[in-house]
Amino acid sequence: MKIIRFVNEGLSLLAAVNDDGQIFELPQSDFLALLKEADEKEISPLELVFKTIEGREALAGQVDQLQLLVPIEAPEVWAAGVTYERSRDARNYEATEGRLDASTFYDKVYDAVRPEIFFKSTAARTVGPGGEVQLRSDSVWQVPEPELGLVLNMKGEIVGYTIGNDMSCRDIEGENPLYLPQAKVWKRSCSLGPAIRLAETVENPYNLQITSRIYRNGEKAVEGTANTSQLKRKLEELIEYLIRDNELFDGTVLLTGTCIVPPNEFTLAHGDRIEIEITGIGTLVNHVVGAGS
Ligand code: DO4
Ligand code: MG
């Protein structure tokens, strides 16, 4: 069961989408309201959805005909890094100008007990399905980072899974790791969607296929695949460090790191179309616009 938000006659509506693709409008204003109501009734969000849609007619049409919105206006988006071998190797490349024999802090963090967790985005900097992600004006090496996103409640429990794009500047990060916030956080540098799959309906989060495609002038320029089985760390381990001595808000999203990195000579350009697909969640599509667009 998935939760989406869409626009209808100028209004933002919440809906549940079952495994047959049937869409049921929900009365709650957004995903946070759904969480709150489930909490008050001491039932799970899935039970609340089942109770709400019981005996109701599905809406006519299919999800791809709707104008989707970001499924959650996450108060904060955090991200984990170097959680896959591929990410460690890519960052070693950018930090050492290709001298892959040099040992770096990326090697250290990959093996360390403490994972890398950083602050990625706020609701205002995050775009949804079909939205425009923006390039930085001072970077010439920019890539999307396709990642599984965990939707958390204030206790740090996983209530759903979504797809995230942790847009990144490889040159800025490679120049100096202290530039990480600038390599990661700017206007429209994060994307989430197209849906939240309720946690109880995900059998095994360590077996989700991630596929990323980038189209340029209508042609596929880059494609990559990965599986969450390649994750070096457990999701609980990442959450444990995120919540440690921290205050979490309902609807916080934690991105779990990337395992798909385009070839080193690739950089995003205005007009590119990014697709990130994760089994059971859907395909997040975004358009790339140049700095200042
Ligand atoms: O170390 C910098 C960021 C790593 C990251 O974003 C990732 O591995 O996905
Ligand atoms: Mg990342």
mmCIF file of C-alpha atoms and ligand atoms in Angstrom:
data_model
loop_
_atom_site.group_PDB
_atom_site.id
_atom_site.type_symbol
_atom_site.label_atom_id
_atom_site.label_comp_id
_atom_site.label_asym_id
_atom_site.label_seq_id
_atom_site.Cartn_x
_atom_site.Cartn_y
_atom_site.Cartn_z
ATOM 1 C CA MET A 1 0.000 0.000 0.000
ATOM 2 C CA LYS A 2 1.366 3.393 -1.027
ATOM 3 C CA ILE A 3 0.439 6.930 -0.112
ATOM 4 C CA ILE A 4 0.522 9.742 -2.659
ATOM 5 C CA ARG A 5 -0.425 13.423 -2.782
ATOM 6 C CA PHE A 6 -1.846 15.012 -5.894
ATOM 7 C CA VAL A 7 -3.483 18.180 -7.135
ATOM 8 C CA ASN A 8 -7.167 18.233 -8.031
ATOM 9 C CA GLU A 9 -8.903 21.469 -9.000
ATOM 10 C CA GLY A 10 -6.207 23.444 -7.222
ATOM 11 C CA LEU A 11 -6.455 21.416 -4.014
ATOM 12 C CA SER A 12 -3.850 19.059 -2.611
ATOM 13 C CA LEU A 13 -5.337 15.633 -1.859
ATOM 14 C CA LEU A 14 -4.000 12.552 -0.105
ATOM 15 C CA ALA A 15 -4.688 9.084 -1.484
ATOM 16 C CA ALA A 16 -3.835 5.441 -0.958
ATOM 17 C CA VAL A 17 -2.821 3.264 -3.889
ATOM 18 C CA ASN A 18 -3.227 -0.481 -3.509
ATOM 19 C CA ASP A 19 -1.145 -3.178 -5.212
ATOM 20 C CA ASP A 20 -3.614 -3.282 -8.125
ATOM 21 C CA GLY A 21 -3.006 0.415 -8.765
ATOM 22 C CA GLN A 22 -6.475 1.430 -7.530
ATOM 23 C CA ILE A 23 -6.546 4.902 -6.011
ATOM 24 C CA PHE A 24 -8.631 5.762 -2.930
ATOM 25 C CA GLU A 25 -8.925 9.328 -1.754
ATOM 26 C CA LEU A 26 -8.146 9.781 1.945
ATOM 27 C CA PRO A 27 -9.734 12.448 4.179
ATOM 28 C CA GLN A 28 -6.483 13.357 5.983
ATOM 29 C CA SER A 29 -4.809 16.539 4.789
ATOM 30 C CA ASP A 30 -1.363 14.962 4.441
ATOM 31 C CA PHE A 31 0.834 12.062 5.502
ATOM 32 C CA LEU A 32 1.643 13.674 8.847
ATOM 33 C CA ALA A 33 -2.074 13.948 9.654
ATOM 34 C CA LEU A 34 -2.453 10.258 8.763
ATOM 35 C CA LEU A 35 0.403 9.366 11.130
ATOM 36 C CA LYS A 36 -1.078 11.496 13.906
ATOM 37 C CA GLU A 37 -4.547 10.000 13.573
ATOM 38 C CA ALA A 38 -3.175 6.440 13.530
ATOM 39 C CA ASP A 39 -1.187 7.254 16.650
ATOM 40 C CA GLU A 40 -4.224 8.703 18.430
ATOM 41 C CA LYS A 41 -6.303 5.633 17.536
ATOM 42 C CA GLU A 42 -3.411 3.363 18.562
ATOM 43 C CA ILE A 43 -3.447 1.539 15.258
ATOM 44 C CA SER A 44 -0.886 1.384 12.489
ATOM 45 C CA PRO A 45 -1.100 3.777 9.504
ATOM 46 C CA LEU A 46 -1.872 0.730 7.318
ATOM 47 C CA GLU A 47 -4.801 -0.315 9.528
ATOM 48 C CA LEU A 48 -6.109 3.239 9.436
ATOM 49 C CA VAL A 49 -5.911 3.268 5.631
ATOM 50 C CA PHE A 50 -7.749 -0.070 5.411
ATOM 51 C CA LYS A 51 -10.481 1.144 7.777
ATOM 52 C CA THR A 52 -10.842 4.415 5.858
ATOM 53 C CA ILE A 53 -11.122 2.947 2.358
ATOM 54 C CA GLU A 54 -13.308 -0.025 3.304
ATOM 55 C CA GLY A 55 -16.421 -0.039 1.114
ATOM 56 C CA ARG A 56 -15.266 3.057 -0.787
ATOM 57 C CA GLU A 57 -15.144 3.374 -4.574
ATOM 58 C CA ALA A 58 -11.745 3.750 -6.187
ATOM 59 C CA LEU A 59 -11.155 6.935 -8.158
ATOM 60 C CA ALA A 60 -11.299 6.644 -11.930
ATOM 61 C CA GLY A 61 -7.922 6.696 -13.680
ATOM 62 C CA GLN A 62 -4.364 5.745 -12.885
ATOM 63 C CA VAL A 63 -1.554 7.262 -10.878
ATOM 64 C CA ASP A 64 0.441 8.318 -13.939
ATOM 65 C CA GLN A 65 -2.482 10.517 -15.022
ATOM 66 C CA LEU A 66 -2.343 12.527 -11.795
ATOM 67 C CA GLN A 67 -0.374 15.663 -11.080
ATOM 68 C CA LEU A 68 1.633 14.282 -8.170
ATOM 69 C CA LEU A 69 3.067 16.360 -5.340
ATOM 70 C CA VAL A 70 5.937 15.530 -3.009
ATOM 71 C CA PRO A 71 4.380 12.741 -0.863
ATOM 72 C CA ILE A 72 5.582 14.362 2.359
ATOM 73 C CA GLU A 73 6.714 17.867 3.214
ATOM 74 C CA ALA A 74 9.535 16.480 5.304
ATOM 75 C CA PRO A 75 10.539 18.975 8.013
ATOM 76 C CA GLU A 76 14.093 17.687 7.686
ATOM 77 C CA VAL A 77 15.870 15.404 5.261
ATOM 78 C CA TRP A 78 19.058 13.766 6.518
ATOM 79 C CA ALA A 79 21.338 11.505 4.548
ATOM 80 C CA ALA A 80 23.806 8.755 5.225
ATOM 81 C CA GLY A 81 26.968 8.515 3.159
ATOM 82 C CA VAL A 82 29.493 5.927 2.027
ATOM 83 C CA THR A 83 27.117 3.098 2.901
ATOM 84 C CA TYR A 84 27.940 1.225 -0.316
ATOM 85 C CA GLU A 85 31.351 0.195 -1.652
ATOM 86 C CA ARG A 86 30.581 1.996 -4.937
ATOM 87 C CA SER A 87 30.108 5.307 -3.128
ATOM 88 C CA ARG A 88 33.365 4.887 -1.220
ATOM 89 C CA ASP A 89 35.281 4.188 -4.450
ATOM 90 C CA ALA A 90 33.693 7.097 -6.337
ATOM 91 C CA ARG A 91 34.557 9.515 -3.534
ATOM 92 C CA ASN A 92 38.084 8.200 -3.311
ATOM 93 C CA TYR A 93 38.406 8.930 -7.017
ATOM 94 C CA GLU A 94 37.203 12.530 -6.719
ATOM 95 C CA ALA A 95 39.242 13.231 -3.588
ATOM 96 C CA THR A 96 42.540 11.798 -4.868
ATOM 97 C CA GLU A 97 42.382 12.756 -8.554
ATOM 98 C CA GLY A 98 42.182 9.115 -9.483
ATOM 99 C CA ARG A 99 45.032 7.793 -7.257
ATOM 100 C CA LEU A 100 42.937 4.918 -5.972
ATOM 101 C CA ASP A 101 45.817 3.456 -3.969
ATOM 102 C CA ALA A 102 45.734 6.329 -1.460
ATOM 103 C CA SER A 103 43.881 5.588 1.774
ATOM 104 C CA THR A 104 41.349 8.278 2.631
ATOM 105 C CA PHE A 105 38.783 9.255 5.238
ATOM 106 C CA TYR A 106 36.198 7.621 2.940
ATOM 107 C CA ASP A 107 37.908 4.264 3.525
ATOM 108 C CA LYS A 108 37.891 4.998 7.240
ATOM 109 C CA VAL A 109 34.222 5.965 7.434
ATOM 110 C CA TYR A 110 33.184 2.937 5.385
ATOM 111 C CA ASP A 111 34.664 0.662 8.063
ATOM 112 C CA ALA A 112 34.122 2.819 11.149
ATOM 113 C CA VAL A 113 31.518 2.035 13.789
ATOM 114 C CA ARG A 114 30.008 5.525 13.408
ATOM 115 C CA PRO A 115 28.352 6.051 10.006
ATOM 116 C CA GLU A 116 28.454 9.293 8.056
ATOM 117 C CA ILE A 117 25.167 11.163 8.586
ATOM 118 C CA PHE A 118 24.669 14.690 7.330
ATOM 119 C CA PHE A 119 21.895 17.246 7.089
ATOM 120 C CA LYS A 120 20.600 17.288 3.520
ATOM 121 C CA SER A 121 17.487 19.359 3.073
ATOM 122 C CA THR A 122 14.406 21.138 4.334
ATOM 123 C CA ALA A 123 10.894 21.028 2.870
ATOM 124 C CA ALA A 124 11.470 24.331 1.068
ATOM 125 C CA ARG A 125 14.573 23.025 -0.743
ATOM 126 C CA THR A 126 12.974 19.703 -1.698
ATOM 127 C CA VAL A 127 11.066 19.080 -4.913
ATOM 128 C CA GLY A 128 8.582 16.332 -5.732
ATOM 129 C CA PRO A 129 7.777 14.079 -8.694
ATOM 130 C CA GLY A 130 7.954 15.901 -12.018
ATOM 131 C CA GLY A 131 9.655 18.849 -10.314
ATOM 132 C CA GLU A 132 12.825 20.654 -11.327
ATOM 133 C CA VAL A 133 16.088 19.975 -9.564
ATOM 134 C CA GLN A 134 18.597 22.764 -9.990
ATOM 135 C CA LEU A 135 22.301 22.838 -10.803
ATOM 136 C CA ARG A 136 24.814 24.903 -8.839
ATOM 137 C CA SER A 137 26.499 27.730 -10.728
ATOM 138 C CA ASP A 138 29.952 27.028 -9.254
ATOM 139 C CA SER A 139 30.295 23.329 -10.027
ATOM 140 C CA VAL A 140 31.206 21.546 -13.257
ATOM 141 C CA TRP A 141 30.746 17.980 -11.984
ATOM 142 C CA GLN A 142 27.225 17.315 -10.758
ATOM 143 C CA VAL A 143 25.345 14.032 -10.432
ATOM 144 C CA PRO A 144 22.098 12.689 -9.032
ATOM 145 C CA GLU A 145 22.396 10.219 -6.146
ATOM 146 C CA PRO A 146 19.523 7.704 -6.258
ATOM 147 C CA GLU A 147 18.774 6.550 -2.716
ATOM 148 C CA LEU A 148 16.223 4.635 -0.705
ATOM 149 C CA GLY A 149 14.572 7.067 1.734
ATOM 150 C CA LEU A 150 13.246 6.081 5.145
ATOM 151 C CA VAL A 151 10.237 8.024 6.388
ATOM 152 C CA LEU A 152 10.515 8.191 10.167
ATOM 153 C CA ASN A 153 8.263 9.213 13.003
ATOM 154 C CA MET A 154 9.536 11.277 15.931
ATOM 155 C CA LYS A 155 10.580 8.092 17.745
ATOM 156 C CA GLY A 156 12.800 7.075 14.847
ATOM 157 C CA GLU A 157 10.533 4.235 13.723
ATOM 158 C CA ILE A 158 10.338 3.552 9.999
ATOM 159 C CA VAL A 159 6.766 4.256 8.912
ATOM 160 C CA GLY A 160 7.406 4.185 5.187
ATOM 161 C CA TYR A 161 9.879 4.039 2.337
ATOM 162 C CA THR A 162 10.302 6.529 -0.471
ATOM 163 C CA ILE A 163 12.806 7.426 -3.190
ATOM 164 C CA GLY A 164 15.276 10.267 -2.813
ATOM 165 C CA ASN A 165 17.726 12.076 -5.048
ATOM 166 C CA ASP A 166 20.682 13.492 -3.109
ATOM 167 C CA MET A 167 21.960 15.881 -5.822
ATOM 168 C CA SER A 168 25.714 16.273 -5.360
ATOM 169 C CA CYS A 169 28.686 18.258 -6.665
ATOM 170 C CA ARG A 170 31.607 15.860 -6.983
ATOM 171 C CA ASP A 171 34.180 18.590 -7.642
ATOM 172 C CA ILE A 172 33.263 20.682 -4.588
ATOM 173 C CA GLU A 173 33.254 17.675 -2.259
ATOM 174 C CA GLY A 174 36.439 16.300 -3.854
ATOM 175 C CA GLU A 175 38.287 19.582 -3.354
ATOM 176 C CA ASN A 176 37.817 19.534 0.381
ATOM 177 C CA PRO A 177 35.510 17.406 2.573
ATOM 178 C CA LEU A 178 34.786 20.481 4.682
ATOM 179 C CA TYR A 179 32.857 21.782 1.679
ATOM 180 C CA LEU A 180 30.324 18.944 2.047
ATOM 181 C CA PRO A 181 27.363 21.187 2.979
ATOM 182 C CA GLN A 182 27.975 23.249 -0.171
ATOM 183 C CA ALA A 183 28.347 20.110 -2.276
ATOM 184 C CA LYS A 184 25.021 18.826 -0.969
ATOM 185 C CA VAL A 185 22.676 21.623 0.059
ATOM 186 C CA TRP A 186 21.354 24.386 -2.170
ATOM 187 C CA LYS A 187 18.081 25.448 -3.766
ATOM 188 C CA ARG A 188 16.143 22.427 -5.167
ATOM 189 C CA SER A 189 19.024 20.011 -4.539
ATOM 190 C CA CYS A 190 16.830 17.253 -3.146
ATOM 191 C CA SER A 191 13.922 15.363 -4.564
ATOM 192 C CA LEU A 192 11.493 12.898 -2.951
ATOM 193 C CA GLY A 193 8.658 10.736 -4.259
ATOM 194 C CA PRO A 194 6.612 9.664 -6.083
ATOM 195 C CA ALA A 195 4.991 7.761 -3.186
ATOM 196 C CA ILE A 196 5.527 6.504 0.343
ATOM 197 C CA ARG A 197 5.227 2.768 0.623
ATOM 198 C CA LEU A 198 3.901 1.949 4.103
ATOM 199 C CA ALA A 199 6.560 0.092 6.062
ATOM 200 C CA GLU A 200 4.360 -2.866 6.970
ATOM 201 C CA THR A 201 3.901 -3.643 3.282
ATOM 202 C CA VAL A 202 7.612 -3.960 2.556
ATOM 203 C CA GLU A 203 8.645 -7.537 3.099
ATOM 204 C CA ASN A 204 12.401 -7.039 2.926
ATOM 205 C CA PRO A 205 13.958 -3.576 2.636
ATOM 206 C CA TYR A 206 17.327 -5.257 1.983
ATOM 207 C CA ASN A 207 16.154 -6.586 -1.356
ATOM 208 C CA LEU A 208 14.957 -3.566 -3.283
ATOM 209 C CA GLN A 209 16.182 -3.010 -6.812
ATOM 210 C CA ILE A 210 17.220 0.575 -7.613
ATOM 211 C CA THR A 211 17.509 1.691 -11.229
ATOM 212 C CA SER A 212 18.565 5.111 -12.380
ATOM 213 C CA ARG A 213 18.368 6.527 -15.911
ATOM 214 C CA ILE A 214 19.406 9.918 -17.198
ATOM 215 C CA TYR A 215 18.048 11.115 -20.545
ATOM 216 C CA ARG A 216 19.612 13.867 -22.634
ATOM 217 C CA ASN A 217 17.862 15.213 -25.741
ATOM 218 C CA GLY A 218 15.358 12.369 -25.442
ATOM 219 C CA GLU A 219 18.047 9.660 -25.490
ATOM 220 C CA LYS A 220 19.218 7.559 -22.573
ATOM 221 C CA ALA A 221 22.689 8.839 -21.665
ATOM 222 C CA VAL A 222 23.359 6.874 -18.459
ATOM 223 C CA GLU A 223 21.793 3.900 -16.735
ATOM 224 C CA GLY A 224 22.776 2.157 -13.502
ATOM 225 C CA THR A 225 21.310 -0.448 -11.183
ATOM 226 C CA ALA A 226 21.926 -1.539 -7.617
ATOM 227 C CA ASN A 227 20.200 -3.458 -4.867
ATOM 228 C CA THR A 228 19.778 -2.528 -1.221
ATOM 229 C CA SER A 229 21.265 -5.954 -0.415
ATOM 230 C CA GLN A 230 24.607 -4.232 -1.159
ATOM 231 C CA LEU A 231 24.162 -1.856 1.806
ATOM 232 C CA LYS A 232 27.114 -2.071 4.174
ATOM 233 C CA ARG A 233 25.042 -1.059 7.203
ATOM 234 C CA LYS A 234 21.711 -1.946 8.737
ATOM 235 C CA LEU A 235 18.957 0.669 8.527
ATOM 236 C CA GLU A 236 18.547 0.547 12.329
ATOM 237 C CA GLU A 237 22.239 1.377 12.700
ATOM 238 C CA LEU A 238 21.822 4.554 10.596
ATOM 239 C CA ILE A 239 18.693 5.554 12.522
ATOM 240 C CA GLU A 240 20.377 4.913 15.858
ATOM 241 C CA TYR A 241 23.060 7.485 15.042
ATOM 242 C CA LEU A 242 20.546 9.953 13.614
ATOM 243 C CA ILE A 243 18.411 9.956 16.759
ATOM 244 C CA ARG A 244 21.284 9.893 19.237
ATOM 245 C CA ASP A 245 21.022 13.060 21.372
ATOM 246 C CA ASN A 246 18.890 14.537 18.617
ATOM 247 C CA GLU A 247 15.303 15.692 18.372
ATOM 248 C CA LEU A 248 13.405 14.102 15.520
ATOM 249 C CA PHE A 249 10.152 15.322 13.984
ATOM 250 C CA ASP A 250 7.381 13.196 12.532
ATOM 251 C CA GLY A 251 7.975 12.785 8.809
ATOM 252 C CA THR A 252 11.745 13.188 8.893
ATOM 253 C CA VAL A 253 13.332 11.470 5.913
ATOM 254 C CA LEU A 254 16.671 9.678 6.104
ATOM 255 C CA LEU A 255 18.315 8.905 2.765
ATOM 256 C CA THR A 256 20.414 5.772 2.982
ATOM 257 C CA GLY A 257 23.269 6.519 0.585
ATOM 258 C CA THR A 258 23.942 5.856 -3.056
ATOM 259 C CA CYS A 259 25.256 2.831 -4.881
ATOM 260 C CA ILE A 260 24.838 4.259 -8.368
ATOM 261 C CA VAL A 261 27.400 6.737 -9.648
ATOM 262 C CA PRO A 262 27.510 7.775 -13.331
ATOM 263 C CA PRO A 263 30.818 7.390 -15.231
ATOM 264 C CA ASN A 264 33.441 9.871 -14.040
ATOM 265 C CA GLU A 265 33.291 11.958 -17.234
ATOM 266 C CA PHE A 266 29.535 12.559 -16.804
ATOM 267 C CA THR A 267 28.015 15.750 -15.428
ATOM 268 C CA LEU A 268 24.340 16.771 -15.413
ATOM 269 C CA ALA A 269 23.176 19.492 -17.819
ATOM 270 C CA HIS A 270 20.139 21.749 -18.170
ATOM 271 C CA GLY A 271 17.345 19.795 -19.880
ATOM 272 C CA ASP A 272 18.348 16.346 -18.585
ATOM 273 C CA ARG A 273 15.615 14.097 -17.266
ATOM 274 C CA ILE A 274 16.424 11.893 -14.258
ATOM 275 C CA GLU A 275 14.450 8.747 -13.484
ATOM 276 C CA ILE A 276 14.973 6.763 -10.283
ATOM 277 C CA GLU A 277 12.978 3.584 -9.861
ATOM 278 C CA ILE A 278 12.746 1.390 -6.750
ATOM 279 C CA THR A 279 10.736 -1.827 -6.749
ATOM 280 C CA GLY A 280 7.401 -1.422 -5.035
ATOM 281 C CA ILE A 281 7.703 2.351 -4.626
ATOM 282 C CA GLY A 282 7.597 3.663 -8.199
ATOM 283 C CA THR A 283 9.666 5.940 -10.419
ATOM 284 C CA LEU A 284 10.736 9.403 -9.367
ATOM 285 C CA VAL A 285 11.118 11.651 -12.427
ATOM 286 C CA ASN A 286 12.760 15.068 -12.294
ATOM 287 C CA HIS A 287 13.943 17.619 -14.822
ATOM 288 C CA VAL A 288 17.277 19.379 -14.478
ATOM 289 C CA VAL A 289 17.466 23.137 -14.805
ATOM 290 C CA GLY A 290 20.550 25.312 -14.897
ATOM 291 C CA ALA A 291 21.597 27.604 -12.092
ATOM 292 C CA GLY A 292 19.393 30.653 -11.749
ATOM 293 C CA SER A 293 16.493 29.118 -13.734
HETATM 294 O O1 DO4 B 1 30.692 11.545 1.804
HETATM 295 C C1 DO4 B 1 29.904 12.213 1.259
HETATM 296 C C2 DO4 B 1 28.527 11.920 0.891
HETATM 297 C C3 DO4 B 1 28.226 10.491 0.611
HETATM 298 C C4 DO4 B 1 26.884 10.262 0.034
HETATM 299 O O2 DO4 B 1 26.076 11.159 -0.129
HETATM 300 C C5 DO4 B 1 26.500 8.913 -0.382
HETATM 301 O O3 DO4 B 1 27.270 7.964 -0.232
HETATM 302 O O4 DO4 B 1 25.381 8.756 -0.887
HETATM 303 MG MG MG B 2 24.203 10.496 -1.122
#
